[in-house]
CSV table of C-alpha atoms in Angstrom, one decimal:
chain,number,residue,atom,x,y,z
A,168,MET,CA,-0.5,-0.1,-0.4
A,169,LEU,CA,0.7,4.2,-0.9
A,170,ASP,CA,2.3,5.0,2.5
A,171,PRO,CA,0.3,8.7,3.4
A,172,THR,CA,1.7,11.7,1.9
A,173,GLN,CA,2.6,14.1,5.6
A,174,LEU,CA,2.3,18.1,5.1
A,175,PRO,CA,3.7,19.6,8.3
A,176,VAL,CA,2.0,22.7,8.4
A,177,THR,CA,2.7,26.4,10.8
A,178,HIS,CA,0.8,28.3,13.3
A,179,PRO,CA,1.3,31.4,15.5
A,180,THR,CA,1.0,28.8,18.2
A,181,GLY,CA,2.6,25.6,17.2
A,182,GLN,CA,2.4,23.3,14.2
A,183,TYR,CA,0.8,20.1,13.1
A,184,ALA,CA,0.6,17.6,10.3
A,185,VAL,CA,-1.9,16.3,7.3
A,186,LEU,CA,-1.6,13.6,6.5
A,187,VAL,CA,-2.7,12.1,2.6
A,188,GLY,CA,-3.6,8.5,2.5
A,189,ALA,CA,-5.4,5.4,2.7
A,190,ASP,CA,-7.4,3.9,4.9
A,191,LEU,CA,-6.4,6.2,8.2
A,192,LEU,CA,-9.2,5.9,9.7
A,193,PRO,CA,-9.1,2.8,11.6
A,194,ASN,CA,-6.4,3.7,13.2
A,195,LEU,CA,-7.1,7.4,13.9
A,196,ALA,CA,-5.8,7.3,17.1
A,197,GLN,CA,-2.3,6.7,16.1
A,198,HIS,CA,-2.2,8.4,13.3
A,199,ALA,CA,-3.6,12.0,14.8
A,200,GLY,CA,-1.7,11.0,18.5
A,201,ILE,CA,-4.7,10.7,20.7
A,202,HIS,CA,-3.7,9.2,24.2
A,203,GLY,CA,-7.6,10.6,25.8
A,204,PRO,CA,-11.4,10.2,25.0
A,205,ILE,CA,-13.1,10.7,21.7
A,206,ALA,CA,-16.4,13.3,20.8
A,207,LEU,CA,-16.4,11.7,17.2
A,208,ILE,CA,-18.9,14.0,15.4
A,209,THR,CA,-20.3,13.2,12.4
A,210,ASP,CA,-23.6,14.2,10.2
A,211,SER,CA,-26.8,11.9,8.8
A,212,ASN,CA,-24.8,10.9,5.9
A,213,VAL,CA,-21.6,10.4,6.6
A,214,GLY,CA,-21.5,8.9,10.0
A,215,PRO,CA,-23.5,5.5,8.8
A,216,LEU,CA,-21.0,5.0,6.2
A,217,HIS,CA,-17.3,5.7,8.2
A,218,ALA,CA,-18.0,6.1,11.4
A,219,ALA,CA,-17.5,2.9,12.8
A,220,ARG,CA,-14.5,2.3,11.0
A,221,CYS,CA,-12.8,5.5,14.0
A,222,GLY,CA,-12.9,2.6,16.7
A,223,ASP,CA,-13.8,2.6,19.9
A,224,VAL,CA,-15.1,6.9,20.7
A,225,ALA,CA,-17.2,7.3,23.9
A,226,CYS,CA,-19.1,9.7,22.3
A,227,LEU,CA,-21.0,9.9,19.1
A,228,VAL,CA,-23.1,12.8,18.5
A,229,THR,CA,-24.7,12.7,14.9
A,230,ILE,CA,-26.2,16.5,13.2
A,231,PRO,CA,-28.3,16.3,10.4
A,232,ALA,CA,-26.4,17.1,7.6
A,233,GLY,CA,-26.8,19.9,5.5
A,234,GLU,CA,-25.3,24.0,5.9
A,235,GLN,CA,-28.8,24.6,6.6
A,236,TYR,CA,-27.7,23.5,9.6
A,237,LYS,CA,-24.6,25.1,9.7
A,238,THR,CA,-25.7,26.7,12.8
A,239,LEU,CA,-25.6,28.5,16.4
A,240,ALA,CA,-28.9,25.8,17.0
A,241,THR,CA,-26.7,22.5,15.9
A,242,VAL,CA,-23.8,24.0,17.9
A,243,GLN,CA,-26.1,23.9,21.1
A,244,THR,CA,-27.6,20.5,20.5
A,245,ILE,CA,-24.0,19.0,20.5
A,246,TYR,CA,-23.1,21.2,23.6
A,247,ASP,CA,-25.5,19.1,25.5
A,248,GLU,CA,-25.4,15.6,24.0
A,249,LEU,CA,-20.7,16.1,25.0
A,250,LEU,CA,-22.4,17.2,28.4
A,251,THR,CA,-24.9,14.1,29.0
A,252,ALA,CA,-21.3,11.7,28.1
A,253,GLY,CA,-19.2,13.9,30.5
A,254,ILE,CA,-17.3,14.4,28.4
A,255,ASP,CA,-14.3,17.0,29.9
A,256,ARG,CA,-11.2,19.2,28.9
A,257,GLN,CA,-9.7,15.5,28.6
A,258,ALA,CA,-11.0,14.5,25.0
A,259,THR,CA,-10.5,15.2,21.7
A,260,VAL,CA,-13.5,16.7,19.1
A,261,VAL,CA,-13.1,14.5,16.4
A,262,ALA,CA,-14.8,15.7,13.0
A,263,LEU,CA,-16.3,13.5,10.2
A,264,GLY,CA,-17.4,14.9,7.3
A,265,GLY,CA,-17.8,17.4,4.9
A,266,GLY,CA,-16.8,21.7,5.6
A,267,VAL,CA,-20.1,21.5,7.2
A,268,VAL,CA,-18.8,19.0,9.7
A,269,GLY,CA,-15.7,20.1,9.7
A,270,ASP,CA,-16.6,24.1,10.1
A,271,VAL,CA,-19.4,23.3,13.3
A,272,ALA,CA,-17.0,20.7,15.3
A,273,GLY,CA,-14.3,22.7,15.7
A,274,PHE,CA,-16.1,25.7,16.4
A,275,VAL,CA,-17.7,23.3,19.1
A,276,ALA,CA,-14.1,22.4,19.6
A,277,ALA,CA,-12.8,26.0,20.2
A,278,THR,CA,-15.0,27.3,22.8
A,279,TYR,CA,-16.9,24.0,25.2
A,280,MET,CA,-15.0,23.8,27.7
A,281,ARG,CA,-13.2,26.9,27.0
A,282,GLY,CA,-11.3,25.0,24.1
A,283,VAL,CA,-10.4,21.1,23.8
A,284,ASP,CA,-8.2,19.7,21.3
A,285,PHE,CA,-9.9,19.2,17.5
A,286,VAL,CA,-9.1,16.6,14.7
A,287,GLN,CA,-10.5,17.2,11.5
A,288,CYS,CA,-11.4,13.9,9.3
A,289,PRO,CA,-12.4,15.7,6.3
A,290,THR,CA,-14.6,13.1,4.1
A,291,SER,CA,-15.7,15.3,1.0
A,292,LEU,CA,-12.8,16.2,-1.8
A,293,LEU,CA,-14.4,20.4,-0.7
A,294,ALA,CA,-13.0,19.7,2.7
A,295,MET,CA,-9.7,18.1,2.5
A,296,VAL,CA,-8.5,20.9,0.6
A,297,ASP,CA,-10.0,23.9,1.6
A,298,ALA,CA,-12.1,23.7,5.2
A,299,SER,CA,-9.9,21.1,6.7
A,300,VAL,CA,-7.0,23.6,6.6
A,301,GLY,CA,-5.7,26.8,8.4
A,302,GLY,CA,-8.0,26.4,12.0
A,303,LYS,CA,-11.3,28.8,9.9
A,304,THR,CA,-14.3,27.3,11.9
A,305,GLY,CA,-17.7,28.6,11.9
A,306,VAL,CA,-21.5,29.0,11.5
A,307,ASP,CA,-23.9,30.8,10.0
A,308,LEU,CA,-27.0,33.7,10.6
A,309,PRO,CA,-29.3,34.0,8.2
A,310,GLN,CA,-28.2,37.3,7.5
A,311,GLY,CA,-25.2,35.6,5.8
A,312,LYS,CA,-21.9,33.0,5.9
A,313,ASN,CA,-19.1,32.3,8.2
A,314,LEU,CA,-20.5,35.3,10.6
A,315,VAL,CA,-20.1,34.1,13.5
A,316,GLY,CA,-16.3,31.5,14.2
A,317,ALA,CA,-13.2,31.3,16.4
A,318,PHE,CA,-9.6,30.0,14.8
A,319,LYS,CA,-9.1,27.3,16.4
A,320,GLN,CA,-6.5,25.3,13.8
A,321,PRO,CA,-6.2,21.3,14.1
A,322,THR,CA,-3.7,19.0,15.8
A,323,ALA,CA,-3.9,16.9,12.9
A,324,VAL,CA,-5.2,16.3,9.6
A,325,LEU,CA,-6.7,12.7,8.7
A,326,ALA,CA,-7.2,13.1,4.6
A,327,ASP,CA,-8.6,9.2,4.2
A,328,ILE,CA,-8.3,9.2,0.6
A,329,THR,CA,-11.0,5.4,0.3
A,330,THR,CA,-13.9,7.4,2.2
A,331,LEU,CA,-14.0,10.0,-1.3
A,332,GLN,CA,-15.0,6.4,-3.4
A,333,THR,CA,-18.7,7.0,-1.8
A,334,LEU,CA,-18.5,10.4,-2.4
A,335,PRO,CA,-21.4,11.3,-4.8
A,336,PRO,CA,-20.4,12.0,-8.4
A,337,VAL,CA,-22.3,15.8,-7.7
A,338,GLU,CA,-20.6,16.6,-4.4
A,339,PHE,CA,-17.0,15.5,-5.8
A,340,ALA,CA,-17.0,17.4,-8.7
A,341,ALA,CA,-17.5,20.5,-6.4
A,342,GLY,CA,-14.9,20.0,-4.5
A,343,MET,CA,-12.3,19.6,-8.4
A,344,ALA,CA,-14.4,24.1,-7.6
A,345,GLU,CA,-11.7,24.7,-4.7
A,346,VAL,CA,-9.1,22.2,-6.3
A,347,VAL,CA,-8.8,24.2,-9.8
A,348,LYS,CA,-9.2,27.9,-6.8
A,349,HIS,CA,-5.9,27.3,-5.9
A,350,GLY,CA,-4.4,25.8,-8.9
A,351,LEU,CA,-5.7,29.5,-10.3
A,352,ILE,CA,-3.7,31.4,-7.4
A,353,ASN,CA,-0.8,29.2,-6.9
A,354,ASN,CA,-0.4,27.0,-8.9
A,355,PRO,CA,-0.2,26.6,-12.5
A,356,ASP,CA,1.3,24.1,-13.3
A,357,LEU,CA,-2.3,22.2,-11.5
A,358,PHE,CA,-3.9,24.1,-13.8
A,359,GLU,CA,-1.5,23.7,-17.2
A,360,LYS,CA,-2.0,20.0,-15.2
A,361,LEU,CA,-6.5,20.1,-14.7
A,362,GLU,CA,-6.5,21.8,-18.5
A,363,ILE,CA,-4.8,18.8,-20.4
A,364,GLY,CA,-6.6,16.1,-17.9
A,365,ASP,CA,-3.1,14.5,-16.9
A,366,TRP,CA,-3.5,14.1,-13.6
A,367,ARG,CA,-6.0,11.2,-14.1
A,368,LEU,CA,-4.0,9.1,-16.9
A,369,SER,CA,0.0,8.5,-15.2
A,370,ASN,CA,1.0,5.3,-15.1
A,371,GLN,CA,-0.2,5.6,-10.9
A,372,SER,CA,-2.7,3.8,-9.7
A,373,PRO,CA,-6.0,6.1,-8.9
A,374,ILE,CA,-5.3,5.7,-5.6
A,375,ALA,CA,-2.3,7.4,-6.6
A,376,ASN,CA,-3.3,9.6,-8.3
A,377,LEU,CA,-6.0,10.6,-6.8
A,378,GLN,CA,-3.7,11.5,-3.5
A,379,SER,CA,-0.9,13.4,-5.4
A,380,LEU,CA,-4.4,16.0,-5.9
A,381,VAL,CA,-4.8,16.4,-3.1
A,382,ALA,CA,-2.0,17.1,-1.1
A,383,THR,CA,-1.2,19.5,-4.3
A,384,ALA,CA,-4.1,20.6,-3.4
A,385,ILE,CA,-3.7,21.0,0.7
A,386,ALA,CA,-0.3,21.8,-0.6
A,387,VAL,CA,-1.0,25.5,-1.8
A,388,LYS,CA,-3.5,26.7,1.2
A,389,ARG,CA,-1.6,24.8,3.0
A,390,ASP,CA,1.4,27.8,2.1
A,391,VAL,CA,-0.8,30.7,2.2
A,392,VAL,CA,-2.3,29.9,5.7
A,393,GLN,CA,1.3,29.8,7.2
A,394,GLU,CA,2.7,32.9,5.8
A,395,ASP,CA,-1.3,35.0,6.6
A,396,PRO,CA,-1.9,32.3,9.4
A,397,PHE,CA,-4.7,35.1,10.6
A,398,GLU,CA,-6.6,36.6,7.2
A,399,GLN,CA,-4.9,39.9,7.2
A,400,GLY,CA,-2.9,39.8,4.0
A,401,ARG,CA,-2.6,36.8,1.0
A,402,ARG,CA,-5.2,34.9,2.5
A,403,ALA,CA,-7.3,37.1,1.7
A,404,THR,CA,-7.0,35.2,-2.2
A,405,LEU,CA,-8.8,32.2,-1.3
A,406,ASN,CA,-11.7,33.7,-1.0
A,407,LEU,CA,-10.9,33.8,-4.6
A,408,GLY,CA,-14.5,33.5,-6.4
A,409,HIS,CA,-16.8,33.0,-2.7
A,410,THR,CA,-17.2,37.1,-3.4
A,411,PHE,CA,-19.6,36.4,-5.7
A,412,GLY,CA,-19.8,32.2,-5.4
A,413,HIS,CA,-21.7,32.9,-1.0
A,414,ALA,CA,-23.9,35.4,-2.8
A,415,VAL,CA,-24.8,33.1,-5.2
A,416,GLU,CA,-25.6,30.2,-2.2
A,417,GLN,CA,-27.0,33.0,-0.5
A,418,VAL,CA,-29.5,33.9,-2.8
A,419,SER,CA,-30.4,30.0,-3.7
A,420,GLY,CA,-31.5,29.4,-0.8
A,421,TYR,CA,-27.7,26.8,-0.6
A,422,ARG,CA,-29.6,25.3,-2.9
A,423,VAL,CA,-26.3,25.7,-5.2
A,424,ARG,CA,-24.1,24.0,-3.5
A,425,HIS,CA,-21.1,25.6,-1.9
A,426,GLY,CA,-17.9,24.2,-5.4
A,427,GLU,CA,-21.0,25.1,-7.4
A,428,GLY,CA,-20.9,28.4,-6.0
A,429,VAL,CA,-17.1,28.6,-5.8
A,430,ALA,CA,-16.8,27.4,-9.9
A,431,MET,CA,-19.6,30.3,-10.5
A,432,GLY,CA,-17.0,33.0,-8.9
A,433,LEU,CA,-13.9,31.7,-10.6
A,434,VAL,CA,-16.6,32.4,-14.1
A,435,ALA,CA,-17.0,35.8,-12.4
A,436,ALA,CA,-14.0,36.9,-11.5
A,437,ALA,CA,-12.1,36.1,-14.5
A,438,ASN,CA,-15.1,38.5,-17.1
A,439,LEU,CA,-14.6,41.2,-14.0
A,440,SER,CA,-11.0,40.9,-14.1
A,441,ALA,CA,-10.6,41.2,-18.7
A,442,ARG,CA,-13.2,43.5,-17.4
A,443,LEU,CA,-11.0,45.8,-16.1
A,444,GLY,CA,-8.8,45.4,-17.6
A,445,TYR,CA,-6.2,43.3,-15.2
A,446,CYS,CA,-6.3,39.8,-18.0
A,447,ASP,CA,-6.5,38.8,-21.2
A,448,ALA,CA,-10.1,37.9,-22.2
A,449,ALA,CA,-8.9,34.0,-22.5
A,450,LEU,CA,-8.1,33.6,-19.8
A,451,GLN,CA,-12.2,33.4,-18.9
A,452,SER,CA,-12.4,31.1,-21.6
A,453,ARG,CA,-9.9,29.0,-19.9
A,454,VAL,CA,-11.3,28.3,-16.3
A,455,GLU,CA,-14.4,28.0,-17.9
A,456,ALA,CA,-13.3,25.0,-19.9
A,457,VAL,CA,-11.2,23.5,-16.8
A,458,LEU,CA,-14.4,23.3,-14.4
A,459,GLN,CA,-16.6,22.2,-17.3
A,460,ALA,CA,-14.4,19.4,-17.3
A,461,GLN,CA,-15.1,19.1,-14.5
A,462,ASN,CA,-18.6,18.6,-14.7
A,463,LEU,CA,-18.8,22.3,-12.6
A,464,PRO,CA,-21.6,24.9,-14.2
A,465,ILE,CA,-20.4,28.1,-16.1
A,466,ARG,CA,-23.0,30.4,-15.5
A,467,ILE,CA,-25.5,31.7,-12.6
A,468,PRO,CA,-28.7,30.8,-13.5
A,469,ALA,CA,-30.8,32.7,-14.0
A,470,GLU,CA,-33.5,32.6,-11.6
A,471,PHE,CA,-31.3,34.2,-9.8
A,472,GLU,CA,-31.0,38.6,-11.1
A,473,PRO,CA,-27.7,40.4,-10.3
A,474,LYS,CA,-29.6,43.1,-8.7
A,475,ALA,CA,-29.9,40.0,-6.1
A,476,ILE,CA,-27.0,38.8,-5.5
A,477,TYR,CA,-25.2,42.3,-6.5
A,478,GLN,CA,-27.5,42.8,-2.6
A,479,ALA,CA,-26.2,39.8,-0.7
A,480,MET,CA,-22.7,40.4,-1.8
A,481,PHE,CA,-22.8,42.7,1.2
A,482,SER,CA,-23.2,40.7,3.7
A,483,ASP,CA,-20.8,38.9,3.5
A,484,LYS,CA,-17.8,38.9,5.5
A,485,LYS,CA,-14.4,39.9,4.0
A,486,LYS,CA,-15.9,43.5,2.6
A,487,ALA,CA,-13.7,46.2,4.4
A,488,ALA,CA,-15.6,49.5,5.9
A,489,GLY,CA,-18.3,48.6,4.2
A,490,ARG,CA,-16.8,48.1,0.7
A,491,LEU,CA,-17.0,44.4,-1.6
A,492,ARG,CA,-13.5,43.4,-1.7
A,493,PHE,CA,-12.7,41.8,-4.0
A,494,ILE,CA,-9.8,38.9,-6.3
A,495,LEU,CA,-9.4,39.1,-9.0
A,496,LEU,CA,-6.7,37.9,-11.8
A,497,ARG,CA,-3.5,38.9,-13.6
A,498,ASP,CA,-3.4,35.8,-15.3
A,499,VAL,CA,-2.5,32.2,-13.0
A,500,GLY,CA,-0.6,32.2,-10.8
A,501,ASP,CA,-1.1,36.4,-10.6
A,502,VAL,CA,-4.0,37.5,-8.0
A,503,PHE,CA,-4.5,40.6,-6.2
A,504,VAL,CA,-7.2,41.9,-4.0
A,505,THR,CA,-8.6,45.1,-4.9
A,506,GLY,CA,-11.5,47.1,-3.4
A,507,ASP,CA,-11.9,49.7,-5.9
A,508,VAL,CA,-14.2,48.4,-8.1
A,509,ALA,CA,-16.8,50.1,-9.4
A,510,GLU,CA,-20.8,48.3,-8.5
A,511,THR,CA,-21.8,49.6,-12.0
A,512,ALA,CA,-18.9,47.1,-13.2
A,513,VAL,CA,-19.8,43.8,-10.9
A,514,ARG,CA,-23.5,44.8,-12.4
A,515,SER,CA,-22.4,43.6,-15.8
A,516,THR,CA,-20.1,40.8,-15.2
A,517,LEU,CA,-23.1,39.4,-12.9
A,518,THR,CA,-25.3,39.8,-16.2
A,519,ALA,CA,-22.4,38.8,-18.6
A,520,VAL,CA,-21.6,35.4,-16.7
A,521,GLN,CA,-25.8,34.6,-16.3
A,522,SER,CA,-27.6,31.9,-19.0
A,523,ALA,CA,-29.9,33.8,-21.0
């Protein structure tokens, strides 16, 4: 069996390792260095598939699956179950699931008894390459996504790629949106491999290919968050496509998956960048081709009016001094943050990237 890929991550208060490999969950405690009791938090989709593979746990909490349950009410129910089970500060909270579970469980770990150890076991591609690394946790409010949260660094991240075999194709595609985003931000070689599709076609096994893809995408995020752990500068570039994407998600009532929103947002970011003269107009076509190859949407559905999407952008916590901040592209691997974008340009882009 292929050895796991280990990616060390340093942060202001220490370091942890991200392990990427197959069949990591059966040795969860050993791989993650857990010595006390485990409080495993999962959801109604992932729990039946993978919770039993995680060995002995002191407390298993299963929350309903879906972004609509990423709320303070869900956090309260988890606190109640942990207290009923007698979970104390010697325990480790383990998140087993996608990005919603990771965000909610991380927020619980940051706040329960003023903080307990936390381990991420992401089971979706999106969570592996994005949400599980960097220490950001949080829940949504009716006014917008991730408006309440905390920084909580994990003590370990185990990306067991075996779990991806049970992931519905539409969810795998959603995760590929973040992989594409990471290539655009800081890895032109990754983006070019996605353009020609050769990450699937090497002489390695499918599992080895997948392990390499996941580890490469994680490394992009790792490098950025190490440089800017508290989102004071460069880390904001990881939100490429998200100002548009989050607004589309919100207007859709979260029927649009996060990765689908990001895909639409990446196209919009490329369109806006070209509209403002920062990049060649051909870049939008390249981005669209890569996303289409991953079965991702490249147009905002016509049912979501540009006016409503623009208004939804203002509930985004990424705005500064009341102004929207956009991550724009000069080229693949060359992105920057700006708050100097005219409303007319944004509205023109929203109209241009909408389905007919």
